[in-house]
Coordinates of C-alpha atoms in Angstrom, one line a residue:
M202 CA -4.0 -3.8 -11.6
I203 CA -1.5 -2.5 -9.0
L204 CA -0.1 0.6 -9.5
A205 CA 3.8 0.3 -8.4
G206 CA 5.6 3.1 -10.2
G207 CA 5.8 5.4 -7.6
K208 CA 9.1 6.7 -5.9
G209 CA 7.9 7.4 -2.3
E210 CA 10.5 9.8 -2.0
R211 CA 9.0 11.3 1.7
F212 CA 10.4 8.0 3.1
W213 CA 14.2 8.7 2.3
P214 CA 16.5 7.9 2.9
L215 CA 15.2 4.2 3.7
S216 CA 13.3 4.9 -0.1
R217 CA 15.6 5.0 -2.7
K218 CA 15.4 4.9 -6.4
Q219 CA 16.1 1.2 -6.7
R220 CA 14.0 0.7 -3.5
P221 CA 11.0 2.6 -3.6
K222 CA 8.4 2.7 -1.0
Q223 CA 6.4 -0.2 -2.2
F224 CA 9.3 -2.5 -1.7
L225 CA 9.7 -1.8 1.9
S226 CA 8.1 -3.4 4.9
L227 CA 6.6 -0.5 6.9
D228 CA 3.7 -2.1 8.9
G229 CA 5.7 -4.4 11.1
S230 CA 4.5 -7.9 9.1
G231 CA 8.0 -8.4 7.8
K232 CA 6.4 -8.2 3.9
S233 CA 6.9 -5.4 1.6
L234 CA 3.8 -3.1 0.7
L235 CA 3.8 -4.5 -2.6
Q236 CA 3.5 -8.3 -1.3
V237 CA 1.0 -7.1 1.0
T238 CA -1.2 -5.3 -1.7
A239 CA -0.7 -8.2 -4.0
E240 CA -2.1 -10.9 -1.3
R241 CA -4.9 -9.0 -0.3
L242 CA -6.1 -8.5 -4.0
L243 CA -5.7 -12.4 -4.5
E244 CA -8.9 -12.7 -2.6
L245 CA -10.4 -11.7 -5.5
G246 CA -10.5 -13.0 -9.3
N247 CA -8.7 -16.1 -10.2
G248 CA -5.6 -15.7 -8.1
W249 CA -2.5 -14.6 -10.0
E250 CA -3.6 -15.0 -13.5
D251 CA -5.9 -12.1 -13.0
L252 CA -3.5 -10.0 -10.9
W253 CA -1.6 -7.4 -13.1
V254 CA 1.3 -4.9 -12.1
V255 CA 2.5 -1.6 -13.9
T256 CA 5.7 -0.3 -12.9
S257 CA 8.8 1.6 -14.1
S258 CA 11.1 -0.2 -16.4
M259 CA 13.8 0.5 -13.7
L260 CA 11.6 -1.1 -11.1
A261 CA 10.5 -4.1 -13.2
S262 CA 13.3 -6.8 -12.2
G263 CA 12.5 -5.6 -8.6
V264 CA 8.6 -6.5 -8.9
R265 CA 9.8 -9.9 -10.2
E266 CA 11.6 -10.7 -7.1
Q267 CA 9.1 -9.5 -4.8
L268 CA 6.1 -11.1 -6.8
P269 CA 7.7 -14.2 -8.2
L270 CA 4.4 -16.0 -8.8
L271 CA 3.2 -13.1 -11.0
P272 CA 2.8 -14.4 -14.7
P273 CA 5.4 -12.6 -16.7
E274 CA 3.0 -11.4 -19.2
N275 CA 0.8 -9.4 -16.4
L276 CA 3.7 -7.2 -15.7
L277 CA 3.7 -3.7 -17.8
A278 CA 6.7 -1.8 -17.5
E279 CA 6.6 2.1 -18.5
P280 CA 9.6 3.4 -20.2
E281 CA 9.3 6.5 -18.0
G282 CA 7.0 8.0 -15.4
R283 CA 4.2 10.1 -16.9
D284 CA 2.0 9.9 -13.8
T285 CA -1.1 7.7 -13.1
A286 CA -3.3 8.6 -16.4
P287 CA -1.2 7.2 -19.0
A288 CA -0.6 4.0 -16.6
V289 CA -4.3 3.7 -16.4
A290 CA -4.9 4.3 -20.2
W291 CA -2.1 2.1 -21.1
T292 CA -3.4 -1.1 -19.0
A293 CA -7.0 -0.4 -19.8
I294 CA -6.0 -0.9 -23.4
E295 CA -4.2 -3.8 -22.8
T296 CA -6.7 -5.7 -20.5
A297 CA -9.3 -5.0 -23.1
K298 CA -6.9 -6.8 -25.6
R299 CA -6.9 -9.8 -23.5
Y300 CA -10.4 -9.6 -21.9
G301 CA -12.7 -7.8 -23.9
E302 CA -14.2 -4.1 -23.1
D303 CA -16.9 -5.9 -20.9
A304 CA -14.0 -6.9 -18.1
V305 CA -14.2 -5.2 -15.1
V306 CA -11.0 -3.7 -13.6
G307 CA -9.8 -2.5 -10.3
F308 CA -6.7 0.0 -9.7
F309 CA -4.8 -0.2 -6.4
P310 CA -1.9 1.8 -5.4
A311 CA 0.9 -0.5 -4.2
D312 CA 2.0 1.5 -0.9
H313 CA -1.4 1.7 0.9
W314 CA -2.7 0.1 4.4
I315 CA -6.0 -1.3 4.8
G316 CA -7.2 -2.9 8.0
E317 CA -10.4 -5.2 8.0
P318 CA -9.4 -7.3 5.0
E319 CA -12.8 -9.2 4.7
E320 CA -14.6 -5.7 4.5
F321 CA -12.2 -4.5 2.0
V322 CA -13.3 -7.5 -0.4
K323 CA -17.1 -7.0 0.3
T324 CA -16.6 -3.4 -0.5
L325 CA -14.9 -4.4 -3.8
E326 CA -17.3 -6.8 -4.9
A327 CA -20.1 -4.1 -4.4
A328 CA -18.0 -1.6 -6.6
A329 CA -17.6 -4.5 -9.4
E330 CA -21.4 -4.4 -9.3
L331 CA -22.0 -0.8 -9.3
A332 CA -19.4 -0.8 -12.3
R333 CA -21.3 -3.5 -14.1
N334 CA -25.2 -2.3 -13.5
Q335 CA -24.5 1.5 -13.9
D336 CA -21.7 1.8 -16.4
A337 CA -20.0 3.8 -13.6
I338 CA -16.5 4.4 -13.0
A339 CA -16.4 3.6 -9.5
T340 CA -14.0 5.0 -6.4
L341 CA -13.6 4.1 -2.9
G342 CA -14.3 6.9 -0.4
V343 CA -12.6 6.7 2.9
K344 CA -14.4 8.0 5.9
P345 CA -12.3 10.8 7.5
S346 CA -11.0 10.2 10.9
Y347 CA -9.5 13.7 11.1
A348 CA -9.4 16.9 9.0
S349 CA -6.7 16.1 7.2
T350 CA -5.1 18.6 4.8
G351 CA -2.7 16.1 3.0
Y352 CA -5.5 14.1 1.3
G353 CA -8.0 14.7 -1.6
Y354 CA -11.9 14.8 -0.8
I355 CA -14.7 13.6 -2.7
E356 CA -18.4 15.0 -2.2
Q357 CA -21.0 12.8 -2.2
G358 CA -24.1 13.8 -4.6
E359 CA -27.5 12.1 -5.2
E360 CA -27.8 8.4 -4.0
I361 CA -28.0 6.2 -6.9
G362 CA -28.7 2.7 -5.0
S363 CA -27.2 0.3 -2.9
F364 CA -24.7 -2.4 -4.2
G365 CA -23.8 -5.4 -2.2
G366 CA -25.4 -3.7 1.1
F367 CA -23.3 -0.4 0.4
P368 CA -25.0 2.9 -0.5
A369 CA -23.5 4.6 -4.0
Y370 CA -23.8 8.2 -4.7
R371 CA -22.8 10.3 -7.8
V372 CA -19.6 12.4 -7.2
A373 CA -20.3 16.3 -7.0
R374 CA -16.7 17.1 -7.1
F375 CA -13.1 16.6 -6.0
T376 CA -11.1 18.9 -4.1
E377 CA -7.6 18.3 -3.5
K378 CA -5.8 19.0 -0.3
P379 CA -7.9 21.6 1.2
D380 CA -6.6 24.2 3.8
R381 CA -7.4 23.3 7.2
T382 CA -10.7 25.4 7.8
T383 CA -12.0 23.8 4.7
A384 CA -11.0 20.2 5.9
E385 CA -12.9 21.0 9.0
E386 CA -16.1 21.9 7.1
F387 CA -15.8 18.9 4.9
V388 CA -15.6 16.4 8.2
A389 CA -18.6 18.3 10.0
S390 CA -20.8 18.3 6.9
G391 CA -20.7 14.5 6.5
K392 CA -20.9 14.5 2.8
F393 CA -17.2 14.0 2.2
S394 CA -14.7 11.1 2.0
W395 CA -11.0 10.9 1.5
N396 CA -9.9 10.0 -1.9
G397 CA -8.5 6.5 -1.5
G398 CA -7.1 6.3 -5.0
I399 CA -8.7 3.0 -5.6
F400 CA -10.9 2.6 -8.8
V401 CA -13.2 0.2 -10.3
F402 CA -14.8 0.2 -13.7
R403 CA -15.7 -1.8 -17.0
V404 CA -12.7 -1.1 -19.1
G405 CA -14.8 -0.2 -22.2
T406 CA -16.3 2.7 -20.0
V407 CA -13.0 3.9 -19.4
L408 CA -11.7 3.8 -22.8
T409 CA -14.4 5.7 -24.2
E410 CA -14.3 8.2 -21.5
L411 CA -10.6 8.6 -21.7
R412 CA -11.1 9.0 -25.7
N413 CA -13.4 11.9 -25.0
H414 CA -11.4 13.9 -22.5
V415 CA -7.6 13.3 -23.4
P416 CA -7.9 12.2 -26.9
E417 CA -4.4 13.0 -28.0
M418 CA -3.0 10.9 -25.4
M419 CA -5.4 7.7 -26.1
A420 CA -4.8 8.1 -30.0
A421 CA -0.8 8.1 -29.2
L422 CA -1.1 5.0 -26.8
E423 CA -3.6 3.1 -29.0
A424 CA -1.3 3.4 -31.9
K425 CA 2.1 3.1 -30.4
G426 CA 1.7 1.4 -27.0
A427 CA 4.6 1.9 -24.6
A428 CA 6.6 3.5 -27.5
A429 CA 4.3 6.7 -27.1
Y430 CA 5.3 7.7 -23.7
S431 CA 8.1 9.9 -24.7
E432 CA 5.5 12.2 -26.4
L433 CA 2.9 11.9 -23.3
P434 CA 2.0 14.5 -20.8
K435 CA 2.9 14.0 -17.2
I436 CA -0.6 14.0 -15.9
S437 CA -2.7 11.9 -13.0
I438 CA -5.9 10.2 -13.5
D439 CA -7.5 12.6 -11.4
Y440 CA -7.0 15.9 -13.4
A441 CA -7.1 13.6 -16.7
L442 CA -10.6 11.9 -16.2
M443 CA -12.2 11.8 -12.6
E444 CA -12.7 15.3 -12.3
K445 CA -14.3 15.8 -15.7
T446 CA -16.1 12.4 -16.2
Q447 CA -20.0 12.4 -15.4
K448 CA -19.7 8.6 -14.7
A449 CA -17.8 8.8 -11.4
C450 CA -19.6 7.2 -8.4
V451 CA -18.6 7.1 -5.0
L452 CA -18.9 4.0 -2.4
P453 CA -18.0 5.5 1.2
V454 CA -16.1 2.8 2.9
G455 CA -15.6 1.8 6.9
F456 CA -12.6 -0.2 6.9
S457 CA -9.4 1.3 8.4
W458 CA -7.3 3.0 5.6
D459 CA -3.8 5.1 5.3
D460 CA -1.7 6.0 2.3
L461 CA 1.2 5.7 4.2
G462 CA 2.6 9.2 2.7
D463 CA 5.7 10.0 4.9
W464 CA 7.3 9.0 8.1
N465 CA 3.9 10.4 10.2
A466 CA 2.0 7.4 8.8
I467 CA 4.0 4.9 10.7
G468 CA 3.3 6.7 13.8
R469 CA -0.6 6.7 13.0
L470 CA -0.1 3.1 12.4
L471 CA 2.3 1.6 15.1
Q472 CA 2.3 4.3 17.8
G473 CA -0.6 3.0 20.1
D474 CA 0.1 4.0 24.0
K475 CA 3.9 3.7 23.6
P476 CA 5.6 6.8 24.1
N477 CA 7.4 6.2 20.8
V478 CA 7.7 4.2 17.5
E479 CA 10.9 2.5 17.9
L480 CA 12.0 0.4 14.9
A481 CA 15.4 0.6 15.8
K482 CA 17.6 -0.1 19.1
H483 CA 16.6 3.1 20.7
V484 CA 17.7 4.6 23.9
G485 CA 15.8 7.6 25.1
I486 CA 16.2 9.8 28.0
D487 CA 13.1 12.2 28.1
T488 CA 12.2 11.5 24.7
K489 CA 8.3 11.1 23.2
G490 CA 6.3 11.3 20.4
G491 CA 9.5 10.1 18.2
I492 CA 9.8 7.6 15.2
F493 CA 12.8 6.0 15.6
Y494 CA 14.2 3.6 12.5
A495 CA 17.5 2.1 11.7
A496 CA 18.1 -0.1 8.7
D497 CA 20.9 -2.2 10.4
E498 CA 19.7 -4.2 13.8
N499 CA 23.1 -3.4 15.2
E500 CA 23.0 0.4 15.2
V501 CA 21.9 2.1 18.3
I502 CA 19.9 5.8 18.1
V503 CA 20.2 7.5 21.3
T504 CA 18.2 10.7 22.4
I505 CA 18.0 12.9 25.0
G506 CA 15.2 15.4 25.7
L507 CA 13.7 15.2 22.2
E508 CA 10.2 15.5 21.3
D509 CA 8.1 14.8 18.0
V510 CA 10.8 14.1 15.8
V511 CA 12.0 11.4 13.1
V512 CA 15.2 10.0 13.2
V513 CA 16.2 7.3 10.3
R514 CA 19.6 5.5 9.8
D515 CA 20.2 3.8 6.4
G516 CA 23.7 3.1 5.2
N517 CA 25.6 6.2 5.3
V518 CA 22.8 8.7 5.7
T519 CA 20.9 9.8 8.9
L520 CA 17.8 11.9 8.8
I521 CA 16.9 14.1 11.4
V522 CA 13.7 16.1 11.0
K523 CA 10.6 17.4 13.1
K524 CA 7.4 15.5 12.7
D525 CA 5.6 18.2 11.3
R526 CA 8.0 19.1 8.7
T527 CA 8.4 15.8 7.0
Q528 CA 6.7 16.9 3.7
E529 CA 10.1 18.9 3.2
I530 CA 12.0 15.7 2.5
K531 CA 11.2 16.5 -1.0
Q532 CA 13.1 19.5 -1.0
V533 CA 16.1 17.5 0.3
I534 CA 15.7 15.2 -2.7
K535 CA 15.8 18.1 -4.9
V536 CA 19.0 19.5 -3.7
L537 CA 20.5 16.3 -3.6
G538 CA 19.8 15.6 -7.1
E539 CA 21.3 18.8 -8.2
D540 CA 25.0 18.0 -6.7
D541 CA 26.9 15.4 -8.4
K542 CA 28.8 14.7 -5.2
L543 CA 25.7 13.7 -3.5
K544 CA 23.4 12.2 -6.4
D545 CA 24.4 8.5 -5.2
L546 CA 22.4 9.0 -1.9
L547 CA 19.0 9.4 -4.0

C-alpha cells in the first residue's frame, strides 16, 4: 500500500495542490517519486494486482495518469485528508475484506528515496517474516548518518530474534524530532534508528490493535467506510497506534534512505563534489552551496556572490531562500492561503 495523499508543501513552488511532491521527478531519474516507489514495490507480491494506493479524491485522477497499470479497484480515494491513521485503518479494513486477516500488508510513503533496491526487498521479506511469526507490527529503522533534528527516532529494546538474516528488536519508544543535543546522544548510543515511516504487519493484528487504541475511529470506518471521514480526527498512525501498541518491533536497515522532506534533500541526493546542485541553466559567479531549479528549461538563473541558497523558478513564482530556513516555506503557504489574490499560487 502506497500512501500518496501528501501535499509536499516544503517543495513549493514546484509542488502545488494539483501537482504535489509525489508527482514530481526530483531524483534525476526522469520518473516521478510515485512511479519510482511503485516500480520498487513491484518486485514484491504478484505485481500490479498486489499494489494498492491510497490518496485524496483531488489527486486520484493524477495517480491514475501516473500509474495507468494500477487496477482501478486498488485505488482508494479519501474524501478529505485526515493524516495517516485513518488512511491506514481504512485500507486495512478494505484489504481484510479482499484477502482475509492473515494477509501481510506493507505501508510505504510515496515520496521517499531509497538506494540499494535489492537490499530493500530482502529487508521487506524479513519484515514480513517477523510480522507473520511474531504477530508483530514491524517498522523499518534507518541507521542515522548524522544527528538529524528533522526526523523521528526509534529506540531499540530487547532483541527478539533474527529474521531473514536481520536482527529484530522490540520498540522501546518513539521520539519525535529531538533537539540537537538529544539527537547527538541518540546517534552516539547506537540504539536509535530514524523512523522511516514504513510498516509491515498482518492485517488482523493491526485491526485488533486499532480497535483497542482508537475504538471510535474504527467503529465509524467499519460502519460507514469513506463516508465516515468528515467525523474522524486528524491523527497520524504514530500517535494513534505505534506509540501505544506493545506489538511494535523494529528492523534496523542499512540501505540508503531519504524522506526528501524539503529542497535540502535534493542537495543531499545530488550534490556530490559539485559546488552547486543545478537543475536549471545556471550562471554563477562566486556562488557555492546552492540549489537551483527551473521548471522551464529555457529560463536562466544568474547569481553573483551567493552561498547556501535555494532558488526555484516555476511559472510566475520565484523562490529565494537560505538553505537553513527552507522549513519556513510552510509559513509562506499559510500567508498565501489567507490572501484571495494569491491563493492561485498554491
